[in-house]
CSV table of C-alpha atoms in Angstrom, one decimal:
chain,number,residue,atom,x,y,z
A,85,MET,CA,-5.0,25.8,-11.4
A,86,ALA,CA,-2.3,28.5,-10.1
A,87,LYS,CA,1.2,27.0,-11.0
A,88,GLY,CA,2.0,28.1,-7.7
A,89,ARG,CA,-0.3,26.7,-5.4
A,90,LYS,CA,1.7,23.8,-3.1
A,91,TYR,CA,-0.8,22.0,-1.2
A,92,TRP,CA,-4.6,20.4,-2.4
A,93,ASP,CA,-6.6,21.3,1.3
A,94,GLU,CA,-3.5,24.0,3.0
A,95,ALA,CA,-6.7,23.9,5.5
A,96,VAL,CA,-6.4,20.2,6.6
A,97,GLU,CA,-3.5,19.4,5.4
A,98,THR,CA,-1.4,22.2,7.9
A,99,LEU,CA,-4.2,21.8,10.6
A,100,PRO,CA,-2.3,22.1,14.1
A,101,PRO,CA,-2.5,19.3,16.1
A,102,LYS,CA,-5.0,19.7,18.5
A,103,LYS,CA,-7.3,20.5,16.7
A,104,LEU,CA,-6.4,17.7,14.3
A,105,ARG,CA,-7.2,15.9,17.2
A,106,ARG,CA,-10.8,17.3,17.4
A,107,LEU,CA,-11.9,16.8,14.2
A,108,GLN,CA,-10.9,13.1,15.2
A,109,GLY,CA,-12.2,13.1,18.1
A,110,GLU,CA,-15.7,14.0,17.3
A,111,ARG,CA,-15.4,11.7,13.5
A,112,LEU,CA,-14.5,8.8,15.9
A,113,GLN,CA,-18.3,9.6,17.1
A,114,GLN,CA,-19.7,10.4,14.5
A,115,LEU,CA,-18.6,6.8,13.5
A,116,VAL,CA,-19.4,4.8,16.2
A,117,GLN,CA,-22.5,6.2,16.4
A,118,HIS,CA,-23.5,5.6,12.5
A,119,ALA,CA,-22.4,2.4,12.3
A,120,TYR,CA,-24.3,1.4,15.8
A,121,GLU,CA,-27.4,2.4,15.2
A,122,LYS,CA,-27.6,1.3,11.2
A,123,THR,CA,-25.5,-2.0,11.1
A,124,ALA,CA,-26.4,-5.5,12.2
A,125,LEU,CA,-22.4,-7.0,11.9
A,126,TYR,CA,-21.6,-3.4,15.2
A,127,ARG,CA,-24.8,-3.7,17.0
A,128,ARG,CA,-23.8,-7.1,17.8
A,129,LYS,CA,-19.7,-6.5,18.3
A,130,LEU,CA,-20.3,-3.4,20.8
A,131,ASP,CA,-23.0,-5.0,22.6
A,132,GLU,CA,-20.4,-8.3,23.1
A,133,ALA,CA,-17.6,-5.8,24.0
A,134,GLY,CA,-20.0,-3.5,26.4
A,135,VAL,CA,-19.7,-1.1,24.8
A,136,LYS,CA,-21.9,2.1,23.5
A,137,PRO,CA,-21.6,4.4,21.7
A,138,GLY,CA,-22.0,7.2,24.7
A,139,ASP,CA,-18.9,5.9,26.0
A,140,ILE,CA,-16.3,7.4,23.1
A,141,LYS,CA,-16.0,10.9,24.1
A,142,GLY,CA,-13.3,10.4,21.6
A,143,LEU,CA,-9.9,9.6,20.4
A,144,ASP,CA,-8.5,8.6,24.4
A,145,ASP,CA,-11.5,5.7,24.0
A,146,LEU,CA,-10.4,4.6,20.9
A,147,GLN,CA,-9.7,1.2,22.2
A,148,LYS,CA,-12.7,1.0,24.5
A,149,LEU,CA,-13.5,-1.0,20.5
A,150,PRO,CA,-13.9,-3.9,19.9
A,151,VAL,CA,-11.2,-4.4,16.7
A,152,THR,CA,-12.8,-6.1,13.6
A,153,ASP,CA,-11.5,-9.2,12.0
A,154,ASP,CA,-11.4,-8.9,8.2
A,155,VAL,CA,-12.1,-12.7,7.3
A,156,LYS,CA,-14.5,-13.4,11.0
A,157,ASP,CA,-16.5,-10.6,11.0
A,158,ILE,CA,-15.9,-9.0,6.7
A,159,ARG,CA,-15.5,-11.6,4.6
A,160,GLY,CA,-19.0,-13.9,3.2
A,161,ARG,CA,-20.7,-11.8,5.5
A,162,PRO,CA,-23.8,-10.4,3.7
A,163,PHE,CA,-24.2,-7.7,3.3
A,164,ALA,CA,-27.5,-7.1,5.0
A,165,GLU,CA,-25.0,-6.8,8.0
A,166,LYS,CA,-22.3,-4.5,7.0
A,167,LEU,CA,-24.9,-2.1,4.8
A,168,ALA,CA,-25.8,1.0,6.8
A,169,ILE,CA,-27.6,2.2,3.9
A,170,PRO,CA,-30.2,0.8,1.9
A,171,LEU,CA,-29.0,-0.8,-1.2
A,172,ASN,CA,-30.0,1.6,-4.0
A,173,ARG,CA,-28.4,4.1,-1.8
A,174,VAL,CA,-24.7,2.1,-2.9
A,175,LYS,CA,-23.4,3.9,-5.9
A,176,MET,CA,-20.9,3.0,-6.5
A,177,PHE,CA,-18.8,-1.1,-5.6
A,178,HIS,CA,-15.3,-1.4,-5.9
A,179,SER,CA,-13.5,-4.7,-4.6
A,180,THR,CA,-11.0,-6.3,-2.7
A,181,SER,CA,-7.8,-8.7,-4.6
A,182,GLY,CA,-9.4,-11.9,-3.8
A,183,THR,CA,-5.9,-13.3,-2.1
A,184,THR,CA,-7.0,-13.5,1.4
A,185,THR,CA,-10.1,-16.2,0.7
A,186,GLY,CA,-9.8,-16.7,-3.3
A,187,ILE,CA,-12.2,-15.0,-3.3
A,188,PRO,CA,-12.6,-11.0,-4.6
A,189,GLU,CA,-14.8,-8.8,-1.5
A,190,ALA,CA,-17.6,-6.8,-2.7
A,191,VAL,CA,-16.6,-2.7,-0.7
A,192,PRO,CA,-20.2,-0.1,-1.2
A,193,PHE,CA,-20.2,3.2,-1.6
A,194,SER,CA,-22.1,6.4,-0.9
A,195,ALA,CA,-22.5,9.3,-2.6
A,196,ARG,CA,-20.5,11.0,0.0
A,197,ASP,CA,-18.1,8.2,0.2
A,198,VAL,CA,-17.5,7.9,-3.8
A,199,LYS,CA,-17.2,12.1,-3.2
A,200,VAL,CA,-14.8,11.8,0.1
A,201,PHE,CA,-12.8,8.3,-1.5
A,202,PHE,CA,-11.7,10.9,-4.6
A,203,TYR,CA,-11.1,14.1,-2.7
A,204,GLY,CA,-8.2,11.4,-1.5
A,205,GLU,CA,-7.4,9.7,-4.4
A,206,ALA,CA,-6.0,12.9,-5.8
A,207,ARG,CA,-5.3,14.5,-2.8
A,208,GLY,CA,-2.4,11.8,-2.7
A,209,ARG,CA,-0.9,11.8,-6.2
A,210,TRP,CA,-0.9,15.5,-5.5
A,211,THR,CA,1.4,14.7,-2.5
A,212,LEU,CA,2.9,13.2,-5.0
A,213,GLY,CA,3.9,15.5,-6.7
A,214,ALA,CA,1.8,14.9,-9.2
A,215,ARG,CA,-0.1,17.9,-10.6
A,216,PRO,CA,-3.0,19.4,-13.5
A,217,TRP,CA,-0.2,19.8,-16.0
A,218,ASP,CA,1.1,16.2,-15.9
A,219,VAL,CA,0.2,13.4,-18.7
A,220,VAL,CA,-0.4,10.3,-16.0
A,221,GLN,CA,-0.8,6.5,-17.6
A,222,VAL,CA,-1.7,3.8,-15.0
A,223,LEU,CA,-0.8,1.0,-15.6
A,224,THR,CA,-1.6,-1.2,-12.7
A,225,ARG,CA,-5.8,-1.0,-13.8
A,226,PHE,CA,-6.6,0.8,-11.0
A,227,ASP,CA,-10.1,3.0,-12.8
A,228,CYS,CA,-9.6,4.9,-8.4
A,229,CYS,CA,-6.5,5.2,-9.6
A,230,HIS,CA,-6.9,6.8,-13.2
A,231,TRP,CA,-10.1,8.7,-11.0
A,232,GLY,CA,-7.5,10.4,-8.2
A,233,TYR,CA,-5.7,11.9,-11.3
A,234,LYS,CA,-9.3,12.7,-14.1
A,235,THR,CA,-10.6,14.9,-10.2
A,236,MET,CA,-6.8,16.7,-9.4
A,237,GLY,CA,-7.0,18.0,-13.3
A,238,ALA,CA,-4.9,15.2,-15.3
A,239,THR,CA,-4.8,14.4,-18.4
A,240,MET,CA,-5.4,11.3,-18.9
A,241,VAL,CA,-3.8,8.4,-21.1
A,242,MET,CA,-7.5,5.6,-21.2
A,243,LEU,CA,-6.8,2.7,-19.2
A,244,SER,CA,-7.5,0.2,-22.3
A,245,ALA,CA,-5.5,2.7,-24.5
A,246,GLY,CA,-2.8,-0.2,-25.8
A,247,ARG,CA,-5.5,-2.7,-25.0
A,248,TYR,CA,-2.7,-4.1,-21.8
A,249,ASN,CA,-0.4,-5.0,-24.1
A,250,THR,CA,2.6,-4.1,-22.8
A,251,ASP,CA,5.2,-3.1,-26.0
A,252,GLN,CA,2.3,-1.0,-27.4
A,253,GLN,CA,2.0,1.2,-23.7
A,254,ILE,CA,5.5,1.7,-23.9
A,255,HIS,CA,5.3,3.3,-27.2
A,256,LEU,CA,2.3,5.2,-26.0
A,257,THR,CA,4.9,6.6,-23.2
A,258,ARG,CA,6.7,8.2,-25.7
A,259,ALA,CA,4.1,9.2,-28.3
A,260,ALA,CA,1.8,10.3,-25.4
A,261,GLU,CA,5.1,12.8,-24.6
A,262,VAL,CA,3.8,10.7,-20.1
A,263,THR,CA,5.0,12.4,-17.7
A,264,VAL,CA,4.2,10.2,-14.2
A,265,ILE,CA,3.4,6.3,-14.3
A,266,GLU,CA,1.8,4.9,-12.0
A,267,HIS,CA,3.3,1.3,-11.2
A,268,MET,CA,3.2,-2.5,-9.1
A,269,PRO,CA,6.3,-1.8,-8.0
A,270,SER,CA,7.7,-4.9,-9.0
A,271,LEU,CA,6.7,-4.4,-12.4
A,272,VAL,CA,7.6,-0.9,-12.8
A,273,VAL,CA,11.6,-2.4,-13.8
A,274,LYS,CA,10.1,-5.0,-16.0
A,275,TYR,CA,8.6,-1.5,-18.3
A,276,PHE,CA,11.4,0.1,-18.2
A,277,GLU,CA,13.7,-2.9,-19.1
A,278,ARG,CA,11.3,-3.8,-21.9
A,279,ALA,CA,11.2,-1.0,-22.9
A,280,LYS,CA,15.3,-1.0,-23.7
A,281,GLU,CA,14.4,-3.8,-25.5
A,282,LEU,CA,12.1,-2.3,-27.9
A,283,GLY,CA,14.8,0.4,-28.3
A,284,ILE,CA,13.6,2.9,-26.1
A,285,ASP,CA,15.1,5.4,-23.2
A,286,ILE,CA,12.9,5.8,-20.4
A,287,ARG,CA,15.6,8.5,-19.9
A,288,ASP,CA,14.8,10.2,-23.3
A,289,THR,CA,11.6,10.4,-22.8
A,290,LYS,CA,9.5,12.9,-21.4
A,291,LEU,CA,8.3,10.6,-18.3
A,292,ARG,CA,9.0,12.8,-14.8
A,293,MET,CA,7.9,9.7,-11.7
A,294,VAL,CA,6.8,6.9,-11.0
A,295,SER,CA,4.4,6.5,-8.6
A,296,GLY,CA,4.6,2.1,-6.4
A,297,VAL,CA,1.1,1.3,-5.0
A,298,GLY,CA,-0.4,-1.8,-3.8
A,299,GLU,CA,3.4,-3.2,-2.8
A,300,ALA,CA,6.3,-2.6,-0.6
A,301,LEU,CA,10.1,-2.0,-2.3
A,302,ALA,CA,13.0,-1.7,-0.5
A,303,GLU,CA,14.5,1.5,0.0
A,304,THR,CA,17.8,-0.2,-1.9
A,305,SER,CA,15.4,-0.8,-4.3
A,306,LYS,CA,13.8,1.9,-5.0
A,307,ARG,CA,17.6,4.0,-4.9
A,308,LYS,CA,19.4,1.6,-8.2
A,309,VAL,CA,15.7,2.1,-10.1
A,310,GLU,CA,16.2,6.0,-10.0
A,311,GLU,CA,19.8,5.5,-10.4
A,312,ARG,CA,20.2,4.1,-13.2
A,313,TYR,CA,16.6,5.9,-14.8
A,314,GLY,CA,17.3,9.3,-13.2
A,315,ILE,CA,13.1,9.6,-13.1
A,316,PRO,CA,11.9,9.5,-8.8
A,317,PHE,CA,10.1,6.8,-7.5
A,318,MET,CA,7.1,7.6,-5.5
A,319,THR,CA,5.4,6.3,-3.1
A,320,LEU,CA,1.2,5.9,-1.7
A,321,TRP,CA,-0.6,3.9,0.7
A,322,GLY,CA,-3.8,2.6,0.9
A,323,SER,CA,-6.5,-0.1,0.1
A,324,VAL,CA,-9.8,-0.2,-1.6
A,325,GLU,CA,-11.6,0.4,1.6
A,326,LEU,CA,-9.4,3.1,3.1
A,327,GLY,CA,-8.8,4.4,-0.4
A,328,VAL,CA,-5.1,6.7,-0.2
A,329,ALA,CA,-4.2,6.8,3.3
A,330,ALA,CA,-0.7,7.1,3.5
A,331,VAL,CA,1.2,9.4,1.4
A,332,GLU,CA,5.5,10.7,0.9
A,333,CYS,CA,6.4,14.2,-0.1
A,334,GLU,CA,8.8,15.6,-1.6
A,335,VAL,CA,10.9,15.4,1.5
A,336,ARG,CA,10.8,11.6,1.1
A,337,ASN,CA,11.3,10.9,5.4
A,338,GLY,CA,7.1,8.0,5.4
A,339,MET,CA,4.4,9.0,4.1
A,340,HIS,CA,1.9,12.0,6.1
A,341,ILE,CA,-1.4,9.9,6.5
A,342,PHE,CA,-4.5,11.6,6.1
A,343,ALA,CA,-4.7,11.0,10.0
A,344,ASP,CA,-8.1,13.9,9.6
A,345,LEU,CA,-10.3,10.5,7.2
A,346,THR,CA,-8.4,7.3,8.7
A,347,LEU,CA,-7.0,7.0,11.5
A,348,ILE,CA,-4.2,4.0,12.0
A,349,GLU,CA,-3.2,2.2,15.3
A,350,VAL,CA,0.1,0.0,15.6
A,351,VAL,CA,-0.4,-3.7,17.3
A,352,ASP,CA,1.6,-6.3,18.1
A,353,PRO,CA,-0.2,-8.4,15.6
A,354,GLU,CA,-0.2,-11.3,18.5
A,355,THR,CA,-1.5,-9.4,21.4
A,356,LEU,CA,-3.0,-7.2,19.3
A,357,LYS,CA,-1.3,-4.7,21.9
A,358,PRO,CA,-0.2,-1.2,20.8
A,359,LEU,CA,3.0,-0.7,19.8
A,360,PRO,CA,4.7,3.4,20.4
A,361,PRO,CA,6.8,4.9,17.7
A,362,GLY,CA,9.1,3.6,15.7
A,363,GLU,CA,8.7,0.0,16.6
A,364,ASP,CA,7.0,-2.5,13.5
A,365,GLY,CA,3.4,-3.7,14.5
A,366,GLU,CA,0.2,-4.7,12.3
A,367,LEU,CA,-2.3,-1.8,11.2
A,368,ILE,CA,-5.2,-1.0,12.4
A,369,VAL,CA,-7.1,1.9,10.8
A,370,THR,CA,-10.7,3.2,11.2
A,371,PRO,CA,-11.7,5.5,7.9
A,372,LEU,CA,-13.7,7.9,9.8
A,373,TRP,CA,-15.6,8.8,6.8
A,374,GLY,CA,-17.8,5.4,5.9
A,375,ASP,CA,-20.9,6.2,5.5
A,376,ALA,CA,-22.4,2.7,3.4
A,377,MET,CA,-20.4,0.0,5.5
A,378,PRO,CA,-18.7,1.9,8.3
A,379,LEU,CA,-15.4,-0.1,9.4
A,380,ILE,CA,-13.9,0.9,13.4
A,381,ARG,CA,-10.7,-0.8,14.3
A,382,TYR,CA,-10.0,-3.0,10.9
A,383,ARG,CA,-7.5,-4.9,11.0
A,384,LEU,CA,-6.1,-4.5,7.7
A,385,GLY,CA,-2.4,-6.6,8.3
A,386,ASP,CA,0.3,-4.3,6.5
A,387,VAL,CA,2.7,-3.9,8.7
A,388,ALA,CA,4.6,-0.7,9.0
A,389,HIS,CA,5.5,1.1,12.6
A,390,ILE,CA,4.6,5.3,13.7
A,391,LEU,CA,7.5,8.1,13.5
A,392,PRO,CA,8.5,10.0,16.0
A,393,TYR,CA,6.2,13.5,15.3
A,394,GLN,CA,8.0,16.1,14.6
A,395,PRO,CA,7.2,19.1,11.4
A,396,CYS,CA,7.8,18.0,8.2
A,397,PRO,CA,9.8,20.7,6.2
A,398,CYS,CA,7.2,20.6,3.6
A,399,GLY,CA,5.3,22.0,5.4
A,400,ARG,CA,2.7,19.4,6.7
A,401,THR,CA,1.4,19.1,10.1
A,402,LEU,CA,-0.2,15.3,9.2
A,403,PRO,CA,1.7,12.9,11.7
A,404,ARG,CA,3.9,10.5,9.7
A,405,MET,CA,4.1,6.5,9.4
A,406,SER,CA,8.0,4.3,8.2
A,407,TYR,CA,6.8,2.6,4.2
A,408,VAL,CA,4.4,-0.5,4.8
A,409,LYS,CA,7.2,-3.4,5.0
A,410,GLY,CA,4.5,-6.4,3.5
A,411,ARG,CA,1.3,-8.5,5.4
A,412,ALA,CA,1.8,-10.0,9.4
A,413,SER,CA,0.7,-12.9,7.3
A,414,GLN,CA,3.9,-12.8,5.9
A,415,ILE,CA,6.1,-12.9,8.4
A,416,VAL,CA,8.4,-15.6,9.0
A,417,ASN,CA,10.1,-17.4,12.2
A,418,VAL,CA,13.5,-18.2,11.7
A,419,ASN,CA,15.2,-19.0,15.6
A,420,GLY,CA,13.6,-16.6,16.7
A,421,ARG,CA,13.4,-13.9,14.4
A,422,LYS,CA,11.1,-12.4,12.2
A,423,ILE,CA,11.6,-11.6,8.9
A,424,LEU,CA,10.1,-10.1,6.8
A,425,PRO,CA,9.9,-10.5,1.8
A,426,LEU,CA,11.1,-6.8,2.2
A,427,ASP,CA,13.8,-7.0,4.9
A,428,LEU,CA,15.5,-9.9,2.5
A,429,GLU,CA,14.9,-8.1,0.1
A,430,GLU,CA,17.3,-5.3,1.2
A,431,ALA,CA,20.0,-7.8,1.2
A,432,LEU,CA,19.2,-9.0,-2.0
A,433,ALA,CA,19.5,-4.9,-3.4
A,434,ARG,CA,23.0,-5.3,-2.6
A,435,THR,CA,23.2,-7.8,-4.8
A,436,GLU,CA,25.3,-7.7,-8.0
A,437,GLY,CA,23.9,-10.4,-10.7
A,438,LEU,CA,20.2,-11.2,-9.6
A,439,ALA,CA,17.6,-10.1,-10.8
A,440,PRO,CA,14.5,-7.9,-8.6
A,441,ASP,CA,11.7,-11.2,-8.7
A,442,TYR,CA,12.7,-14.0,-5.5
A,443,GLN,CA,10.5,-15.9,-3.0
A,444,ILE,CA,11.3,-17.1,0.4
A,445,VAL,CA,10.3,-20.4,0.7
A,446,VAL,CA,8.1,-22.3,3.4
A,447,ASP,CA,8.0,-25.3,3.5
A,448,LYS,CA,7.6,-26.0,7.0
A,449,PRO,CA,5.2,-24.2,9.9
A,450,GLY,CA,6.5,-22.7,12.8
A,451,VAL,CA,9.3,-22.1,13.7
A,452,LEU,CA,12.4,-22.5,11.0
A,453,PRO,CA,16.1,-23.1,11.4
A,454,ARG,CA,17.1,-20.8,8.1
A,455,LEU,CA,15.8,-18.5,5.7
A,456,LYS,CA,15.3,-20.6,2.2
A,457,VAL,CA,15.3,-18.1,-0.3
A,458,LYS,CA,14.6,-18.2,-4.7
A,459,ALA,CA,15.9,-15.8,-6.5
A,460,GLU,CA,16.2,-14.6,-10.9
A,461,TYR,CA,19.5,-14.5,-11.9
A,462,LEU,CA,20.3,-12.0,-14.9
A,463,PRO,CA,21.7,-13.6,-18.0
A,464,ALA,CA,25.3,-11.8,-17.7
A,465,SER,CA,25.3,-13.5,-14.3
A,466,LYS,CA,28.3,-16.7,-15.4
A,467,ASP,CA,29.6,-18.0,-11.5
A,468,LEU,CA,26.4,-19.4,-10.0
A,469,ALA,CA,28.4,-21.2,-7.2
A,470,ARG,CA,29.9,-18.1,-6.5
A,471,LEU,CA,27.1,-15.8,-7.0
A,472,LYS,CA,25.2,-17.9,-4.7
A,473,ALA,CA,27.1,-17.9,-1.9
A,474,ARG,CA,27.9,-13.9,-2.3
A,475,THR,CA,23.8,-14.4,-1.9
A,476,GLU,CA,23.9,-15.9,1.0
A,477,ASP,CA,26.9,-14.0,3.0
A,478,ASN,CA,24.7,-11.3,2.6
A,479,ILE,CA,21.7,-12.0,3.9
A,480,GLY,CA,23.2,-13.6,6.9
A,481,GLU,CA,25.1,-9.6,6.8
A,482,VAL,CA,21.3,-8.0,6.5
A,483,LEU,CA,19.4,-10.0,8.4
A,484,GLY,CA,21.6,-12.8,11.0
A,485,VAL,CA,19.8,-15.1,9.3
A,486,LYS,CA,21.2,-18.6,8.1
A,487,SER,CA,20.6,-19.0,4.6
A,488,GLU,CA,19.5,-21.7,1.8
A,489,VAL,CA,19.6,-19.8,-1.6
A,490,GLU,CA,18.3,-21.7,-5.1
A,491,LEU,CA,19.1,-19.1,-8.1
A,492,VAL,CA,16.7,-19.1,-10.9
A,493,PRO,CA,17.1,-17.5,-14.7
A,494,GLN,CA,15.3,-14.2,-14.9
A,495,GLY,CA,12.1,-14.6,-15.5
A,496,TYR,CA,11.0,-18.1,-13.9
A,497,ILE,CA,9.5,-16.6,-11.2
A,498,SER,CA,7.3,-14.6,-12.4
A,499,ALA,CA,6.1,-16.9,-15.5
A,500,ALA,CA,5.0,-19.2,-12.9
A,501,THR,CA,3.0,-16.5,-10.3
A,502,THR,CA,-1.2,-16.6,-10.8
A,503,THR,CA,-1.9,-13.0,-9.4
A,504,PHE,CA,-1.5,-9.6,-10.0
A,505,LYS,CA,1.1,-8.5,-7.3
A,506,ALA,CA,4.4,-10.5,-7.0
A,507,GLN,CA,3.8,-13.4,-4.8
A,508,ARG,CA,7.4,-13.0,-2.1
A,509,VAL,CA,6.1,-16.0,0.6
A,510,VAL,CA,5.2,-18.9,-0.5
A,511,LYS,CA,3.9,-21.8,2.1
A,512,THR,CA,4.0,-26.2,0.1
A,513,TYR,CA,3.6,-27.1,3.2
A,514,LYS,CA,-0.2,-28.3,3.8
């Protein structure tokens, strides 16, 4: 591929908004028809809602369609209800992490789904700024991400290289002259700090970019990582059901929505009423390409907002959304103020002496009188009483709530975490 190439798919990424909307409407009609005719799940849901496929003429009719609830409609339901193709036509299975119900949910893909899925994965990495001449190390162990870079044409460090041992992977980062690392945001700094302990300064390697996936990261935390290591920290968002759905470009003002592939709505998580651009709410997604297991107005649970539309200097005409702030299930109500972990992270990132890991501790249901926080401190921090007071002051200043902070040694929280993602909200009541 020529070095001057700017877009992965210029015709789509620069599509005029009116043409994009028309394309979305056509694909929505086809999806609804397919889901109704081929799945028992959507035939039942649409019949119960009094909606027929012919009622959906375009995007203006989207909200006539019923919402699909992850737990009630999808998790644990027999494939016979959800599948729109014979089981022997499934060419790939992915799965959810299992953090919602404790059991991973298998996600099937047809041959057509596989093609679209990896098209989106490759296009997403190109939008971030990765190129075929990069050497890429995917540390999340997500083979879908690995194949996204491979589809794009990059040189890959195999997922099993280093045998998933962090120290060995760090040595490979240097030996293979890796230029792009993809990792969970909560683990990137730990990776770089461990490299330093091994005598490897990340600044002295060929690494030029980090792609953060799977978790949110506060902007203050992102800037601190970039300033400390001199490497841009880019953001990509999606899920196993969607593939890549939104990506940050070089302008770094929110994420471009792959709106030709996925419709994204923002709603109030309690009423499910649509919210205007700029207002945070729960994301409801409709993958427009679903063949094996179509999903319509699927409650994904993530929280973000749509940005007011304006042309992007990068030249892409696709709409943009904010960075994802967390999960709707993670919202904590403190005296009427709804707080997400990323809101707290902004306050903690401004407090010198704290390590990156933290948790919100919820010890009772309902509205809380104060925010209870467990935060790690750096080994060099000596006056813990003063650090605790400063942390509580910063939380009050940034979030406008009272807090109770418990400081714990660095490594304490991660040692107690059993999930592969950072566990930011812990409920101690039954």
